[in-house]
Amino acid sequence: MFKTYEEVIDFCQKENIQMIDFKMIDLIGRWRHLSIPVGRFTPDTLKYGIGFDGSNYGFAPVEKSDMVFIPDIFTAVFDPFTEVPTLSMIGDVYVIAEPENYRFDQDPRTIALKAEEYMKSTGIADEMRIGPEFEFYVFDHVSYESLPNKTGFSIDVEQAIWNSGENDYQNLGYKIPLKGGYHIAAPQDVLYDLRSRMSMLLEQNGIPVKYHHHEVGGPGQIEIEVEFGPMREMADKTMLAKYLIKNMAFKEGKTVTFMPKPLYGEAGNGLHVHMHLFKEGKPVFYDESGYAGLSKEAMYFIGGLLKHAPAVLAFTNPSTNSYKRLVPGYEAPVSICFATANRSAVIRVPAYAKAPEQKRFEFRSSDATCNPYLAFSAILMAGLDGIQNKIDPVAEGFGPYDVNLYNLPPEEQAKIKSLPKSLDEALDALEKDHEFLLKGGVFPKRLIEIWGQTKRKEARKVNDIPHPMEFELYYDL
């Protein structure tokens, strides 16, 4: 939004901005924030930054926790949800040192920057453009608890089929059947106006929207797909989009979740990532004579991404809930392969993207519990490794499989490798296969270690808690 300190101050004066808010991403992928009165924002703020305790962000050990963040004024946006007029911008984390502070190598935004710089240093491309698809549920009520004597959750949505027999209020019917919400129209589509307001809010904050619609999930599942942009910028915009979407719903008395599988038996929420590379403004992935119009570089990129997919999932699908979505029989893919216009493959080549500058593919397994800076960087590094080592996806047995994989005979399905079935399996894969992430100093080895330790603690916590279904299955044995 801004290039100079003077531009920031001029805007603040014109718009009567009274507070400046700084947002930093923690290890897991949540925004933290700190605010100062606009009068305290000086040129020194951009030079020396603001101190904070990095240990509470999941990064540094306590004895080395003092850090600073330096605002990136290019990311500044007006926050529409604050009573006091507030300008918000993202901060980059720096280590305090003499004579000069330096960027913290575990800061996810720094990793994304290094990934882009490494891509340029290879000569393969100078830009990776990505386009995420945001899928999420809008609920009217959610409660949950996990106590020694009681555990469970409760969700309610007025439009859900389970409310079709409700008589405690005037029930007008028009409920959406199980998995019956895809492109449903009014009056069943009660979320249309909310989606439009969300989309307009994204547009107003520099996130162009391609389209929005009701998704498959009957109890309020939505998809908003946005236009393409540079990788790190789109990680910024992914965080901003989630912030805007959740807060708008909250303001209107509803609640949003990007959880991959909040409802048993219903469609899950993915974060499909479309991607293509450019060099000097020209598409790297296009070749009219190649499979589905893809160049050999694109095929090698696919080969690298699929070969490293189990390890990549530790960043793109980093929650225990992720693997309740990645189960056979649904649109969420579990087979490590590629195909054209096939939603059951991990990598899908959209058949409608025919122009050279549109030629691309999408990684369909990822979900929005990821830290987008780490997830997008891992995808890029896996693809670059494929190009550098000329990993042929056809020779590796990854396809193309231009058929419904779930309709293949069992003996044919057995030939196709599967994605990890749990977070622990994905972390096991990352431990065995992470050299491609270390190239160019992009991912620090220490971050990979901390990530594994943190995520294994999460998995143990979930796995150690008795599940309500276990009472149904085993209580009377």
Coordinates of C-alpha atoms in Angstrom, one line a residue:
M1 CA 0.0 0.0 0.0
F2 CA 2.9 2.4 0.8
K3 CA 6.5 2.8 -0.2
T4 CA 7.7 5.4 2.2
Y5 CA 7.2 6.5 5.8
E6 CA 5.9 9.9 4.5
E7 CA 3.1 8.2 2.5
V8 CA 2.0 6.3 5.7
I9 CA 1.9 9.5 7.7
D10 CA 0.0 11.4 5.0
F11 CA -2.6 8.7 4.8
C12 CA -3.0 8.6 8.6
Q13 CA -3.6 12.3 8.7
K14 CA -6.1 12.3 5.8
E15 CA -8.1 9.3 7.2
N16 CA -7.8 10.3 10.9
I17 CA -5.9 7.1 11.8
Q18 CA -5.3 7.0 15.5
M19 CA -3.7 3.6 16.0
I20 CA -1.3 1.5 14.0
D21 CA -1.5 -2.3 14.5
F22 CA 1.3 -4.7 13.7
K23 CA 0.5 -8.4 12.9
M24 CA 3.1 -11.2 13.1
I25 CA 2.6 -14.8 12.4
D26 CA 3.6 -17.4 14.9
L27 CA 5.1 -20.8 14.2
I28 CA 1.7 -22.6 13.9
G29 CA 0.1 -20.0 11.6
R30 CA -1.9 -17.7 13.9
W31 CA -1.6 -13.9 13.7
R32 CA -0.4 -12.2 16.9
H33 CA -0.6 -8.4 17.1
L34 CA 0.6 -5.3 19.0
S35 CA -0.7 -1.7 18.6
I36 CA 0.7 1.8 19.1
P37 CA -0.8 5.3 18.9
V38 CA 0.0 6.8 15.5
G39 CA 2.1 9.5 17.1
R40 CA 4.5 6.8 18.3
F41 CA 5.1 5.6 14.7
T42 CA 8.4 7.2 13.6
P43 CA 11.2 6.6 11.1
D44 CA 13.0 4.8 13.9
T45 CA 10.1 2.3 14.0
L46 CA 11.0 1.2 10.5
K47 CA 14.7 1.1 11.2
Y48 CA 15.0 -0.4 14.7
G49 CA 11.6 -2.1 15.0
I50 CA 9.6 -2.9 18.2
G51 CA 10.7 -5.4 20.8
F52 CA 8.7 -8.5 21.7
D53 CA 9.1 -12.0 23.4
G54 CA 9.7 -14.5 20.6
S55 CA 9.4 -17.5 22.9
N56 CA 5.6 -17.0 23.1
Y57 CA 5.5 -17.3 19.3
G58 CA 6.9 -20.8 19.3
F59 CA 10.2 -19.9 17.8
A60 CA 13.1 -19.2 20.1
P61 CA 14.1 -20.7 23.4
V62 CA 13.4 -18.5 26.4
E63 CA 17.0 -17.5 27.0
K64 CA 17.2 -16.0 23.5
S65 CA 13.6 -14.8 23.3
D66 CA 14.1 -11.0 23.0
M67 CA 13.5 -10.0 19.3
V68 CA 12.2 -7.1 17.3
F69 CA 9.8 -6.9 14.5
I70 CA 10.1 -4.3 11.7
P71 CA 6.9 -3.3 9.9
D72 CA 6.5 -3.9 6.2
I73 CA 4.5 -0.8 5.1
F74 CA 3.8 -2.3 1.7
T75 CA 1.3 -4.6 3.5
A76 CA -0.6 -1.9 5.3
V77 CA -4.4 -2.0 5.1
F78 CA -7.2 -0.2 7.0
D79 CA -8.7 -2.5 9.6
P80 CA -12.5 -2.5 9.1
F81 CA -13.3 -4.1 12.5
T82 CA -11.9 -1.7 15.0
E83 CA -13.8 1.1 16.7
V84 CA -10.7 3.3 16.8
P85 CA -9.5 4.1 13.2
T86 CA -6.6 1.7 12.8
L87 CA -4.0 1.0 10.1
S88 CA -2.7 -2.6 10.2
M89 CA 0.6 -3.9 8.7
I90 CA 2.6 -7.1 8.9
G91 CA 5.9 -7.2 10.8
D92 CA 9.1 -9.2 9.9
V93 CA 11.0 -10.7 12.8
Y94 CA 14.6 -9.8 13.4
V95 CA 17.3 -11.1 15.8
I96 CA 18.9 -8.4 18.0
A97 CA 22.6 -8.2 17.2
E98 CA 25.6 -5.9 16.9
P99 CA 26.3 -3.9 14.9
E100 CA 23.0 -4.6 13.0
N101 CA 20.0 -6.7 13.6
Y102 CA 19.3 -9.4 11.1
R103 CA 16.3 -11.3 9.9
F104 CA 15.3 -14.3 12.0
D105 CA 15.8 -17.4 9.8
Q106 CA 12.8 -19.2 11.5
D107 CA 10.4 -16.4 10.7
P108 CA 7.9 -18.0 8.2
R109 CA 7.8 -14.8 6.1
T110 CA 11.6 -14.8 5.9
I111 CA 11.5 -18.4 4.7
A112 CA 9.0 -17.5 2.0
L113 CA 11.3 -14.6 0.9
K114 CA 14.3 -17.0 0.8
A115 CA 12.4 -19.5 -1.2
E116 CA 11.6 -16.8 -3.8
E117 CA 15.2 -15.7 -3.8
Y118 CA 16.4 -19.3 -4.2
M119 CA 14.1 -19.8 -7.1
K120 CA 15.6 -16.8 -8.9
S121 CA 19.1 -18.0 -8.2
T122 CA 18.4 -21.3 -10.0
G123 CA 17.6 -19.5 -13.2
I124 CA 14.5 -21.6 -13.6
A125 CA 12.0 -18.8 -13.0
D126 CA 11.8 -15.4 -11.3
E127 CA 8.2 -15.6 -10.1
M128 CA 5.9 -18.3 -8.8
R129 CA 2.2 -17.2 -9.0
I130 CA -0.3 -19.0 -6.9
G131 CA -4.1 -18.9 -6.5
P132 CA -5.6 -20.4 -3.4
E133 CA -9.2 -21.6 -3.1
F134 CA -10.7 -20.8 0.4
E135 CA -13.2 -23.4 1.6
F136 CA -14.8 -22.9 5.0
Y137 CA -18.0 -23.5 7.0
V138 CA -20.3 -20.8 8.4
F139 CA -22.0 -22.0 11.5
D140 CA -24.7 -20.5 13.8
H141 CA -23.4 -22.2 16.9
V142 CA -20.4 -24.2 18.1
S143 CA -19.5 -25.4 21.6
Y144 CA -16.8 -27.8 22.6
E145 CA -15.0 -29.1 25.7
S146 CA -12.4 -31.6 26.6
L147 CA -12.5 -32.4 30.3
P148 CA -11.4 -35.5 32.2
N149 CA -15.1 -36.5 32.7
K150 CA -16.7 -35.0 29.6
T151 CA -15.6 -34.4 26.0
G152 CA -17.4 -33.5 22.8
F153 CA -18.6 -30.7 20.6
S154 CA -21.9 -29.4 19.3
I155 CA -22.6 -27.6 16.1
D156 CA -25.8 -26.1 14.7
V157 CA -26.7 -24.4 11.4
E158 CA -30.2 -23.3 10.7
Q159 CA -30.0 -24.5 7.0
A160 CA -28.7 -28.0 7.9
I161 CA -30.9 -31.0 7.0
W162 CA -30.9 -32.1 10.7
N163 CA -33.1 -29.1 11.4
S164 CA -35.8 -30.1 8.8
G165 CA -38.1 -31.4 11.6
E166 CA -37.6 -28.5 14.0
N167 CA -40.9 -27.3 15.5
D168 CA -39.7 -24.9 18.2
Y169 CA -39.8 -22.0 15.7
Q170 CA -41.4 -21.1 12.4
N171 CA -39.6 -23.6 10.1
L172 CA -39.8 -22.6 6.4
G173 CA -38.1 -25.8 5.1
Y174 CA -35.7 -25.4 2.2
K175 CA -32.9 -27.2 4.1
I176 CA -29.9 -28.4 2.2
P177 CA -29.4 -32.2 2.0
L178 CA -26.2 -34.0 3.1
K179 CA -23.5 -33.1 0.6
G180 CA -26.2 -31.3 -1.5
G181 CA -24.9 -27.7 -1.3
Y182 CA -22.8 -27.4 -4.5
H183 CA -23.9 -24.2 -6.3
I184 CA -27.3 -24.5 -4.6
A185 CA -29.6 -21.5 -5.3
A186 CA -31.9 -19.4 -3.1
P187 CA -33.9 -19.9 -1.0
Q188 CA -31.7 -22.7 0.3
D189 CA -28.7 -20.6 -0.2
V190 CA -29.2 -18.3 2.7
L191 CA -25.4 -17.3 2.8
Y192 CA -25.4 -15.6 -0.6
D193 CA -25.4 -12.0 0.7
L194 CA -22.8 -12.8 3.4
R195 CA -20.5 -14.3 0.7
S196 CA -20.9 -11.3 -1.4
R197 CA -20.1 -8.9 1.5
M198 CA -17.1 -11.1 2.3
S199 CA -16.0 -10.9 -1.4
M200 CA -16.4 -7.2 -1.6
L201 CA -14.4 -6.8 1.7
L202 CA -11.6 -8.9 0.2
E203 CA -11.7 -6.7 -3.0
Q204 CA -11.5 -3.5 -0.9
N205 CA -8.4 -4.9 0.8
G206 CA -6.5 -5.7 -2.3
I207 CA -7.5 -9.4 -2.7
P208 CA -9.3 -9.7 -6.1
V209 CA -12.0 -12.4 -6.1
K210 CA -12.6 -14.7 -9.1
Y211 CA -15.9 -16.0 -7.8
H212 CA -17.8 -17.3 -4.8
H213 CA -20.4 -20.0 -4.3
H214 CA -22.0 -22.4 -1.9
E215 CA -19.8 -25.6 -1.7
V216 CA -20.8 -29.2 -1.4
G217 CA -21.3 -29.3 2.4
G218 CA -25.0 -28.7 3.2
P219 CA -24.5 -27.1 6.6
G220 CA -23.1 -23.8 5.4
Q221 CA -19.9 -24.6 3.4
I222 CA -18.6 -21.8 1.2
E223 CA -15.8 -21.4 -1.3
I224 CA -14.2 -18.1 -2.3
E225 CA -11.5 -18.3 -5.0
V226 CA -9.2 -15.4 -5.5
E227 CA -7.0 -14.3 -8.3
F228 CA -3.3 -15.2 -8.7
G229 CA -0.4 -13.4 -7.2
P230 CA 3.3 -13.8 -6.2
M231 CA 3.9 -16.6 -3.7
R232 CA 4.9 -14.6 -0.6
E233 CA 2.3 -11.9 -1.4
M234 CA -0.4 -14.6 -1.6
A235 CA 0.7 -16.0 1.8
D236 CA 0.2 -12.4 3.2
K237 CA -3.2 -12.3 1.5
T238 CA -4.2 -15.8 2.8
M239 CA -3.7 -14.6 6.3
L240 CA -5.5 -11.4 5.6
A241 CA -8.4 -13.2 3.9
K242 CA -8.9 -15.5 6.9
Y243 CA -8.8 -12.5 9.2
L244 CA -11.4 -10.6 7.2
I245 CA -13.7 -13.6 6.6
K246 CA -13.7 -14.8 10.3
N247 CA -14.3 -11.3 11.6
M248 CA -17.1 -10.4 9.2
A249 CA -18.9 -13.6 10.2
F250 CA -18.3 -12.9 13.9
K251 CA -19.6 -9.4 13.5
E252 CA -22.8 -10.7 11.9
G253 CA -23.4 -13.3 14.7
K254 CA -22.0 -16.3 12.9
T255 CA -18.8 -18.3 13.2
V256 CA -16.4 -19.5 10.6
T257 CA -14.1 -22.5 10.7
F258 CA -11.4 -23.5 8.2
M259 CA -11.0 -26.8 9.9
P260 CA -10.5 -29.6 7.3
K261 CA -13.2 -31.9 8.7
P262 CA -15.5 -30.2 11.3
L263 CA -18.4 -32.5 10.4
Y264 CA -18.4 -36.3 10.2
G265 CA -19.8 -37.6 6.8
E266 CA -19.9 -34.1 5.2
A267 CA -17.5 -32.5 2.7
G268 CA -14.2 -31.3 4.1
N269 CA -12.5 -27.9 3.7
G270 CA -9.4 -27.8 1.5
L271 CA -7.1 -25.1 0.4
H272 CA -6.4 -26.1 -3.2
V273 CA -3.3 -24.3 -4.4
H274 CA -3.1 -23.4 -8.2
M275 CA 0.4 -22.6 -9.3
H276 CA 2.6 -21.7 -12.3
L277 CA 6.1 -20.3 -12.9
F278 CA 7.1 -17.3 -15.0
K279 CA 10.5 -16.1 -16.2
E280 CA 10.8 -12.5 -17.5
G281 CA 7.0 -12.4 -17.7
K282 CA 6.8 -15.6 -19.9
P283 CA 5.1 -18.8 -18.7
V284 CA 7.5 -21.6 -17.9
F285 CA 4.8 -24.3 -17.7
Y286 CA 3.4 -24.1 -21.2
D287 CA 4.2 -26.3 -24.2
E288 CA 1.6 -26.8 -26.8
S289 CA 3.0 -30.3 -27.7
G290 CA 3.3 -31.5 -24.1
Y291 CA 0.8 -33.6 -22.0
A292 CA -2.2 -31.3 -21.4
G293 CA -0.2 -28.4 -22.8
L294 CA 2.4 -28.7 -20.0
S295 CA 6.2 -28.1 -20.6
K296 CA 8.9 -30.5 -19.5
E297 CA 9.7 -28.1 -16.7
A298 CA 6.1 -28.3 -15.5
M299 CA 6.2 -32.1 -15.6
Y300 CA 9.4 -32.2 -13.6
F301 CA 7.9 -29.8 -11.1
I302 CA 5.0 -32.2 -10.8
G303 CA 7.4 -35.1 -10.4
G304 CA 9.3 -33.3 -7.6
L305 CA 6.1 -32.3 -5.8
L306 CA 4.6 -35.8 -5.9
K307 CA 7.9 -37.5 -4.9
H308 CA 8.2 -35.3 -1.9
A309 CA 4.5 -35.1 -1.2
P310 CA 4.5 -37.2 2.0
A311 CA 7.1 -34.8 3.5
V312 CA 5.4 -31.7 2.1
L313 CA 2.1 -32.7 3.8
A314 CA 3.8 -32.1 7.2
F315 CA 3.5 -28.4 6.3
T316 CA 0.5 -28.3 3.9
N317 CA -1.7 -30.6 6.2
P318 CA -0.2 -30.0 9.6
S319 CA -3.2 -30.9 11.9
T320 CA -4.6 -34.2 13.2
N321 CA -7.9 -33.0 11.7
S322 CA -6.3 -32.8 8.3
Y323 CA -6.2 -36.6 8.0
K324 CA -9.9 -36.9 8.8
R325 CA -10.5 -35.1 5.5
L326 CA -7.9 -37.2 3.5
V327 CA -9.8 -40.5 3.4
P328 CA -10.7 -42.6 0.3
G329 CA -14.0 -42.0 -1.4
Y330 CA -14.3 -38.3 -1.2
E331 CA -13.1 -35.5 -3.5
A332 CA -10.2 -34.9 -1.2
P333 CA -7.4 -36.8 -2.8
V334 CA -5.3 -39.6 -1.2
S335 CA -3.5 -41.0 -4.2
I336 CA 0.0 -39.6 -5.1
C337 CA -0.6 -39.1 -8.8
F338 CA -1.5 -36.4 -11.4
A339 CA -4.2 -36.2 -14.1
T340 CA -6.2 -33.7 -16.2
A341 CA -9.6 -32.6 -14.8
N342 CA -9.5 -35.4 -12.2
R343 CA -10.4 -34.2 -8.7
S344 CA -9.4 -37.5 -7.1
A345 CA -5.7 -37.0 -7.9
V346 CA -3.3 -35.0 -5.7
I347 CA -2.3 -32.9 -8.6
R348 CA -5.0 -31.9 -11.1
V349 CA -4.4 -30.1 -14.4
P350 CA -7.5 -27.9 -15.1
A351 CA -8.7 -28.7 -18.6
Y352 CA -10.2 -25.2 -19.0
A353 CA -6.8 -23.4 -18.5
K354 CA -5.6 -23.5 -22.1
A355 CA -3.9 -20.2 -22.8
P356 CA -0.1 -20.1 -22.3
E357 CA -0.2 -17.7 -19.4
Q358 CA -3.0 -19.7 -17.7
K359 CA -1.4 -23.1 -18.0
R360 CA -1.0 -24.5 -14.5
F361 CA -2.0 -27.2 -12.1
E362 CA -3.3 -27.4 -8.6
F363 CA -2.2 -29.2 -5.4
R364 CA -5.5 -30.5 -4.0
S365 CA -4.5 -32.1 -0.7
S366 CA -3.5 -28.9 1.3
D367 CA -5.8 -27.3 3.9
A368 CA -6.0 -24.0 5.7
T369 CA -4.7 -25.2 9.0
C370 CA -1.3 -24.7 7.4
N371 CA 1.0 -21.8 8.0
P372 CA 0.8 -20.5 4.4
Y373 CA 4.4 -19.1 4.3
L374 CA 5.8 -22.5 5.2
A375 CA 3.3 -24.5 3.1
F376 CA 3.7 -22.5 -0.1
S377 CA 7.5 -22.5 0.3
A378 CA 7.6 -26.3 0.8
I379 CA 5.6 -26.7 -2.4
L380 CA 7.9 -24.5 -4.4
M381 CA 11.1 -26.2 -3.0
A382 CA 9.7 -29.6 -3.9
G383 CA 8.9 -28.5 -7.4
L384 CA 12.3 -26.9 -8.0
D385 CA 14.0 -30.0 -6.8
G386 CA 12.0 -31.9 -9.4
I387 CA 13.1 -29.6 -12.2
Q388 CA 16.8 -29.6 -11.0
N389 CA 16.8 -33.4 -10.9
K390 CA 14.5 -34.0 -13.9
I391 CA 12.1 -36.1 -11.9
D392 CA 9.8 -37.5 -14.6
P393 CA 6.3 -38.2 -13.0
V394 CA 5.5 -40.7 -15.7
A395 CA 8.7 -42.7 -15.1
E396 CA 8.1 -42.5 -11.4
G397 CA 4.6 -44.1 -11.9
F398 CA 2.6 -41.1 -10.8
G399 CA 0.4 -41.1 -13.9
P400 CA -1.3 -39.6 -15.7
Y401 CA -4.4 -41.2 -14.3
D402 CA -7.2 -39.7 -16.3
V403 CA -9.9 -41.9 -14.7
N404 CA -11.8 -41.9 -11.4
L405 CA -9.2 -43.5 -9.1
Y406 CA -11.9 -44.8 -6.8
N407 CA -13.3 -46.9 -9.7
L408 CA -10.1 -48.6 -10.5
P409 CA -9.9 -52.4 -9.7
P410 CA -8.2 -53.0 -6.3
E411 CA -5.1 -54.4 -8.0
E412 CA -4.6 -51.2 -10.0
Q413 CA -5.3 -49.0 -7.0
A414 CA -2.6 -50.9 -5.0
K415 CA 0.0 -49.7 -7.6
I416 CA -0.6 -46.1 -6.6
K417 CA 1.2 -44.7 -3.6
S418 CA -1.0 -43.1 -0.9
L419 CA -0.6 -39.9 1.1
P420 CA 0.2 -40.2 4.8
K421 CA -2.8 -41.4 6.8
S422 CA -2.0 -39.4 9.9
L423 CA 0.0 -36.3 11.0
D424 CA 2.6 -38.7 12.6
E425 CA 3.1 -40.4 9.3
A426 CA 3.6 -37.1 7.6
L427 CA 6.1 -36.0 10.2
D428 CA 7.9 -39.4 9.8
A429 CA 8.2 -38.6 6.1
L430 CA 9.6 -35.1 6.8
E431 CA 12.2 -36.5 9.1
K432 CA 13.4 -38.9 6.3
D433 CA 13.0 -36.4 3.4
H434 CA 13.9 -32.8 4.0
E435 CA 17.2 -32.1 2.2
F436 CA 15.3 -30.5 -0.6
L437 CA 14.0 -27.9 1.9
L438 CA 17.5 -27.0 3.1
K439 CA 18.8 -25.9 -0.3
G440 CA 19.8 -22.3 -0.4
G441 CA 19.3 -22.0 3.3
V442 CA 15.6 -21.6 2.8
F443 CA 14.3 -23.9 5.6
P444 CA 16.6 -23.9 8.7
K445 CA 17.1 -27.4 10.0
R446 CA 16.3 -26.1 13.5
L447 CA 12.8 -25.0 12.3
I448 CA 12.1 -28.4 10.9
E449 CA 13.1 -29.9 14.2
I450 CA 11.0 -27.5 16.2
W451 CA 8.1 -28.1 13.8
G452 CA 8.3 -31.8 14.3
Q453 CA 8.4 -31.6 18.1
T454 CA 5.5 -29.1 18.2
K455 CA 3.3 -31.1 15.9
R456 CA 4.0 -34.5 17.6
K457 CA 3.0 -32.9 20.9
E458 CA -0.3 -31.9 19.3
A459 CA -0.8 -35.4 17.9
R460 CA -0.1 -37.1 21.2
K461 CA -2.5 -34.8 22.9
V462 CA -5.3 -35.7 20.6
N463 CA -4.5 -39.4 20.5
D464 CA -4.3 -39.7 24.3
I465 CA -7.8 -38.4 24.9
P466 CA -10.6 -41.0 25.0
H467 CA -12.9 -40.5 22.0
P468 CA -16.7 -40.6 22.4
M469 CA -17.0 -43.3 19.8
E470 CA -14.8 -45.5 21.9
F471 CA -17.5 -45.6 24.5
E472 CA -20.0 -46.7 21.9
L473 CA -17.7 -49.4 20.7
Y474 CA -16.1 -50.7 23.8
Y475 CA -17.8 -49.5 27.0
D476 CA -19.7 -52.7 27.6
L477 CA -16.9 -55.1 26.7

